[in-house]
């Protein structure tokens, strides 16, 4: 799995770019061991390869490069002659950086600073990214709708977010979408619009084909084959519901669904307005 590589707030740096030729790994490990309950990020670079390792409250969460996971125990071998940088930060920020490494990337419909109220109302947790301009990209970290650290976008910049990937089961996903559909039943005929949308999307999402019996609606309740890959199910349900809204001429903002909006899966549901 490709990892999201987010900028570390530069004001959190303890040291940067030290060569292990002069600051060997034994000294790096000794330094880390003496930092009581350390929370932060260790970054390493060598011959175009980069790695990142995260600690929270003295416990190593793990490590990764841009393509996969790395083992902190093999650092002296994998990065024998590296440039090493260390950043120290509060535990909440270090944990968020770790969770966002394989996060969901979602485009926001509002530019900066108009999106600030939306982030607050949704109690946004994740990273906020501005546009890339001349190699520069604003990157800030948010917890519960409040800014933790990082640089903010310029006024008018388009925005993307990176939110921690939800760890959920088929049951969690179907429960969330059943809540969405239940709330939507006052604005559309679920049976009719589900059938129409599923027919339109069957080529793109074969699991929606009524004859496949992998994802179906019975008496207003959503059901899914537990053998269906969860990523496929998630993508199909996103497109299915969006198509149902379009077919019904219903705006998402007009559907009262406070329970669904408060659900942990809302942020990664693709329903952000």
Tab-separated table of C-alpha atoms in Angstrom:
chain	number	residue	atom	x	y	z
A	1	UNK	CA	0.000	0.000	0.000
A	2	UNK	CA	1.319	3.423	-0.948
A	3	UNK	CA	1.637	5.735	2.033
A	4	UNK	CA	0.686	9.383	2.317
A	5	UNK	CA	3.811	11.473	2.967
A	6	UNK	CA	2.851	14.556	4.959
A	7	UNK	CA	5.180	17.360	5.991
A	8	UNK	CA	6.314	17.474	9.606
A	9	UNK	CA	5.871	20.932	11.206
A	10	UNK	CA	9.419	22.367	11.064
A	11	UNK	CA	9.096	24.087	14.445
A	12	UNK	CA	9.032	20.647	16.093
A	13	UNK	CA	12.566	19.764	14.891
A	14	UNK	CA	15.164	18.756	17.479
A	15	UNK	CA	17.897	18.200	14.908
A	16	UNK	CA	18.013	17.613	11.180
A	17	UNK	CA	20.239	16.110	8.541
A	18	UNK	CA	22.812	14.505	10.844
A	19	UNK	CA	24.947	11.941	9.061
A	20	UNK	CA	25.301	8.506	10.624
A	21	UNK	CA	28.913	8.651	9.460
A	22	UNK	CA	29.464	11.174	12.262
A	23	UNK	CA	26.447	10.444	14.494
A	24	UNK	CA	26.270	6.620	14.424
A	25	UNK	CA	23.135	4.607	15.055
A	26	UNK	CA	24.329	3.616	18.538
A	27	UNK	CA	24.249	7.286	19.526
A	28	UNK	CA	20.870	7.824	17.847
A	29	UNK	CA	19.373	4.934	19.833
A	30	UNK	CA	21.024	6.148	23.046
A	31	UNK	CA	19.579	9.615	22.502
A	32	UNK	CA	16.107	8.203	21.925
A	33	UNK	CA	16.296	5.987	25.013
A	34	UNK	CA	17.095	8.997	27.166
A	35	UNK	CA	14.049	10.949	26.003
A	36	UNK	CA	11.504	9.963	28.640
A	37	UNK	CA	8.100	9.090	27.170
A	38	UNK	CA	9.210	10.469	23.794
A	39	UNK	CA	6.560	11.409	21.244
A	40	UNK	CA	7.712	12.394	17.797
A	41	UNK	CA	9.080	11.388	14.428
A	42	UNK	CA	12.454	10.086	13.280
A	43	UNK	CA	13.132	10.531	9.565
A	44	UNK	CA	15.963	8.943	7.588
A	45	UNK	CA	17.204	9.489	4.046
A	46	UNK	CA	19.748	7.546	2.046
A	47	UNK	CA	20.417	7.481	-1.701
A	48	UNK	CA	16.902	8.643	-2.558
A	49	UNK	CA	15.223	6.331	-0.041
A	50	UNK	CA	13.263	7.840	2.827
A	51	UNK	CA	11.819	6.354	5.987
A	52	UNK	CA	9.719	7.637	8.855
A	53	UNK	CA	9.287	6.200	12.361
A	54	UNK	CA	6.811	7.397	14.962
A	55	UNK	CA	6.826	7.218	18.766
A	56	UNK	CA	3.903	8.069	21.042
A	57	UNK	CA	4.415	8.259	24.787
A	58	UNK	CA	7.675	6.334	24.612
A	59	UNK	CA	6.227	3.500	22.504
A	60	UNK	CA	7.205	3.043	18.879
A	61	UNK	CA	4.114	2.876	16.680
A	62	UNK	CA	6.068	1.635	13.677
A	63	UNK	CA	7.811	2.808	10.566
A	64	UNK	CA	7.212	3.138	6.843
A	65	UNK	CA	8.586	4.444	3.593
A	66	UNK	CA	6.395	5.686	0.742
A	67	UNK	CA	5.456	2.176	-0.340
A	68	UNK	CA	5.310	-0.053	2.732
A	69	UNK	CA	6.224	-0.752	6.323
A	70	UNK	CA	9.714	-0.612	7.841
A	71	UNK	CA	11.113	-2.267	10.970
A	72	UNK	CA	12.889	0.080	13.369
A	73	UNK	CA	15.168	-2.780	14.451
A	74	UNK	CA	16.717	-3.035	10.974
A	75	UNK	CA	17.463	0.671	10.582
A	76	UNK	CA	21.263	0.336	10.949
A	77	UNK	CA	21.226	-2.158	8.064
A	78	UNK	CA	18.549	-0.639	5.827
A	79	UNK	CA	19.882	2.907	6.295
A	80	UNK	CA	23.512	2.252	7.188
A	81	UNK	CA	24.752	5.617	5.895
A	82	UNK	CA	21.804	7.949	6.280
A	83	UNK	CA	20.850	11.511	7.078
A	84	UNK	CA	18.819	11.484	10.308
A	85	UNK	CA	16.300	14.059	11.536
A	86	UNK	CA	14.295	14.058	14.755
A	87	UNK	CA	11.168	16.019	15.662
A	88	UNK	CA	9.571	16.066	19.097
A	89	UNK	CA	5.911	16.890	19.582
A	90	UNK	CA	2.882	16.365	21.757
A	91	UNK	CA	1.470	12.803	21.744
A	92	UNK	CA	-1.773	13.792	19.968
A	93	UNK	CA	0.146	15.208	16.998
A	94	UNK	CA	2.506	12.236	16.748
A	95	UNK	CA	-0.440	9.822	16.876
A	96	UNK	CA	-2.266	11.761	14.164
A	97	UNK	CA	0.765	11.750	11.878
A	98	UNK	CA	0.996	7.986	12.336
A	99	UNK	CA	-2.704	7.381	11.653
A	100	UNK	CA	-2.668	9.562	8.526
A	101	UNK	CA	0.123	7.541	6.907
A	102	UNK	CA	-2.460	5.440	5.038
A	103	UNK	CA	-5.323	7.890	5.368
A	104	UNK	CA	-8.252	8.577	3.088
A	105	UNK	CA	-7.682	11.582	0.793
A	106	UNK	CA	-10.850	13.608	0.324
A	107	UNK	CA	-11.405	16.851	-1.603
A	108	UNK	CA	-13.208	19.615	0.307
A	109	UNK	CA	-15.875	21.607	-1.573
A	110	UNK	CA	-14.845	24.882	0.106
A	111	UNK	CA	-11.678	26.948	-0.224
A	112	UNK	CA	-9.710	28.521	2.605
A	113	UNK	CA	-10.730	30.175	4.917
A	114	UNK	CA	-14.393	29.384	4.165
A	115	UNK	CA	-13.798	25.759	5.135
A	116	UNK	CA	-12.804	26.634	8.701
A	117	UNK	CA	-16.363	26.587	10.055
A	118	UNK	CA	-16.991	23.265	8.320
A	119	UNK	CA	-13.914	21.763	9.962
A	120	UNK	CA	-15.082	22.995	13.347
A	121	UNK	CA	-18.670	21.802	12.941
A	122	UNK	CA	-17.533	18.362	11.766
A	123	UNK	CA	-14.955	18.179	14.578
A	124	UNK	CA	-12.439	17.398	11.875
A	125	UNK	CA	-9.535	15.127	12.699
A	126	UNK	CA	-6.741	14.755	10.177
A	127	UNK	CA	-4.476	16.784	7.912
A	128	UNK	CA	-5.551	19.755	5.808
A	129	UNK	CA	-3.631	20.312	2.565
A	130	UNK	CA	-3.559	23.366	0.339
A	131	UNK	CA	-2.579	23.536	-3.312
A	132	UNK	CA	0.914	22.709	-4.500
A	133	UNK	CA	2.464	25.926	-5.793
A	134	UNK	CA	6.117	26.033	-6.847
A	135	UNK	CA	6.908	23.004	-4.684
A	136	UNK	CA	5.150	24.468	-1.662
A	137	UNK	CA	2.055	22.980	-0.041
A	138	UNK	CA	0.473	24.078	3.195
A	139	UNK	CA	-0.046	21.164	5.603
A	140	UNK	CA	-1.752	21.497	8.963
A	141	UNK	CA	-2.976	18.984	11.531
A	142	UNK	CA	-6.353	19.172	13.275
A	143	UNK	CA	-7.946	17.423	16.238
A	144	UNK	CA	-11.629	17.760	17.136
A	145	UNK	CA	-11.981	20.702	14.748
A	146	UNK	CA	-9.055	22.604	16.283
A	147	UNK	CA	-5.679	23.385	14.756
A	148	UNK	CA	-2.824	21.439	16.360
A	149	UNK	CA	0.146	22.483	14.241
A	150	UNK	CA	1.370	23.233	10.733
A	151	UNK	CA	1.004	25.865	8.041
A	152	UNK	CA	-2.360	27.134	6.821
A	153	UNK	CA	-3.379	27.624	3.176
A	154	UNK	CA	-3.548	30.991	1.471
A	155	UNK	CA	-6.997	32.576	1.035
A	156	UNK	CA	-8.844	31.068	-1.890
A	157	UNK	CA	-6.775	27.879	-2.073
A	158	UNK	CA	-8.557	24.639	-2.928
A	159	UNK	CA	-8.323	22.089	-0.150
A	160	UNK	CA	-7.818	18.388	0.341
A	161	UNK	CA	-7.988	16.477	3.584
A	162	UNK	CA	-6.310	13.317	4.776
A	163	UNK	CA	-8.285	11.531	7.471
A	164	UNK	CA	-7.235	8.410	9.384
A	165	UNK	CA	-8.499	5.361	7.553
A	166	UNK	CA	-11.437	3.870	9.389
A	167	UNK	CA	-10.857	0.361	10.693
A	168	UNK	CA	-14.265	-1.159	10.213
A	169	UNK	CA	-16.076	-4.364	9.331
A	170	UNK	CA	-18.848	-5.156	6.869
A	171	UNK	CA	-21.274	-4.858	9.749
A	172	UNK	CA	-19.987	-1.381	10.627
A	173	UNK	CA	-20.231	-0.227	7.014
A	174	UNK	CA	-23.720	-1.594	6.389
A	175	UNK	CA	-24.936	-0.189	9.720
A	176	UNK	CA	-23.711	3.280	8.713
A	177	UNK	CA	-25.320	3.168	5.278
A	178	UNK	CA	-28.537	1.777	6.717
A	179	UNK	CA	-28.637	4.874	8.928
A	180	UNK	CA	-28.110	7.080	5.864
A	181	UNK	CA	-30.844	5.273	3.921
A	182	UNK	CA	-33.250	5.350	6.849
A	183	UNK	CA	-32.826	9.113	7.132
A	184	UNK	CA	-33.215	9.487	3.363
A	185	UNK	CA	-36.487	7.577	3.181
A	186	UNK	CA	-38.408	10.769	3.945
A	187	UNK	CA	-36.966	12.419	0.814
A	188	UNK	CA	-37.026	9.582	-1.753
A	189	UNK	CA	-38.618	6.264	-2.618
A	190	UNK	CA	-35.792	3.969	-1.596
A	191	UNK	CA	-37.060	0.906	-3.461
A	192	UNK	CA	-37.498	2.677	-6.809
A	193	UNK	CA	-34.351	4.798	-6.711
A	194	UNK	CA	-32.190	1.936	-5.442
A	195	UNK	CA	-33.267	-0.229	-8.397
A	196	UNK	CA	-32.723	2.559	-10.926
A	197	UNK	CA	-29.305	3.496	-9.573
A	198	UNK	CA	-28.152	-0.119	-9.281
A	199	UNK	CA	-29.122	-0.761	-12.911
A	200	UNK	CA	-27.135	2.277	-14.068
A	201	UNK	CA	-24.061	1.359	-12.018
A	202	UNK	CA	-24.001	-2.418	-12.520
A	203	UNK	CA	-21.286	-2.261	-15.187
A	204	UNK	CA	-19.047	-0.081	-13.020
A	205	UNK	CA	-19.890	-1.919	-9.790
A	206	UNK	CA	-20.919	-5.523	-10.644
A	207	UNK	CA	-21.809	-6.169	-6.999
A	208	UNK	CA	-24.832	-3.883	-7.478
A	209	UNK	CA	-26.266	-6.058	-10.239
A	210	UNK	CA	-29.597	-7.329	-8.823
A	211	UNK	CA	-28.911	-10.785	-10.232
A	212	UNK	CA	-25.546	-10.984	-8.447
A	213	UNK	CA	-27.245	-10.779	-5.042
A	214	UNK	CA	-24.110	-9.311	-3.458
A	215	UNK	CA	-25.534	-5.953	-2.374
A	216	UNK	CA	-29.283	-5.526	-2.149
A	217	UNK	CA	-32.108	-3.658	-0.445
A	218	UNK	CA	-35.031	-5.453	1.210
A	219	UNK	CA	-37.835	-3.541	2.942
A	220	UNK	CA	-35.597	-0.494	3.170
A	221	UNK	CA	-32.719	-2.406	4.768
A	222	UNK	CA	-29.312	-2.784	3.150
A	223	UNK	CA	-27.645	-6.198	2.977
A	224	UNK	CA	-24.234	-7.234	1.641
A	225	UNK	CA	-22.453	-10.505	0.998
A	226	UNK	CA	-19.806	-10.779	3.755
A	227	UNK	CA	-17.371	-12.242	1.192
A	228	UNK	CA	-17.427	-9.033	-0.862
A	229	UNK	CA	-14.151	-7.062	-0.473
A	230	UNK	CA	-14.840	-4.164	1.831
A	231	UNK	CA	-13.141	-1.607	-0.427
A	232	UNK	CA	-15.390	-2.664	-3.311
A	233	UNK	CA	-18.475	-2.476	-1.098
A	234	UNK	CA	-17.532	0.975	0.181
A	235	UNK	CA	-16.964	2.422	-3.295
A	236	UNK	CA	-20.186	0.903	-4.638
A	237	UNK	CA	-22.303	2.299	-1.812
A	238	UNK	CA	-20.823	5.779	-2.219
A	239	UNK	CA	-21.667	5.882	-5.916
A	240	UNK	CA	-25.037	4.199	-5.402
A	241	UNK	CA	-26.231	6.757	-2.873
A	242	UNK	CA	-24.955	9.712	-4.900
A	243	UNK	CA	-26.826	8.354	-7.921
A	244	UNK	CA	-29.988	7.929	-5.823
A	245	UNK	CA	-29.790	11.573	-4.765
A	246	UNK	CA	-29.392	12.690	-8.389
A	247	UNK	CA	-32.260	10.518	-9.624
A	248	UNK	CA	-34.534	11.875	-6.893
A	249	UNK	CA	-33.457	15.485	-7.370
A	250	UNK	CA	-32.579	15.630	-3.681
A	251	UNK	CA	-29.743	17.718	-2.247
A	252	UNK	CA	-27.755	15.948	0.439
A	253	UNK	CA	-27.893	19.011	2.696
A	254	UNK	CA	-31.700	18.761	2.721
A	255	UNK	CA	-31.656	15.276	4.264
A	256	UNK	CA	-31.796	15.420	8.079
A	257	UNK	CA	-29.385	12.767	9.294
A	258	UNK	CA	-27.720	13.902	12.545
A	259	UNK	CA	-26.974	10.334	13.637
A	260	UNK	CA	-25.175	9.522	10.375
A	261	UNK	CA	-23.218	12.783	10.440
A	262	UNK	CA	-22.048	12.006	13.973
A	263	UNK	CA	-20.999	8.469	13.007
A	264	UNK	CA	-17.220	7.720	12.935
A	265	UNK	CA	-17.519	6.642	9.284
A	266	UNK	CA	-19.031	9.925	8.094
A	267	UNK	CA	-15.651	11.597	7.476
A	268	UNK	CA	-14.600	8.825	5.069
A	269	UNK	CA	-18.039	8.207	3.565
A	270	UNK	CA	-17.557	10.505	0.564
A	271	UNK	CA	-20.585	12.535	1.662
A	272	UNK	CA	-18.742	15.661	2.803
A	273	UNK	CA	-20.536	18.714	1.386
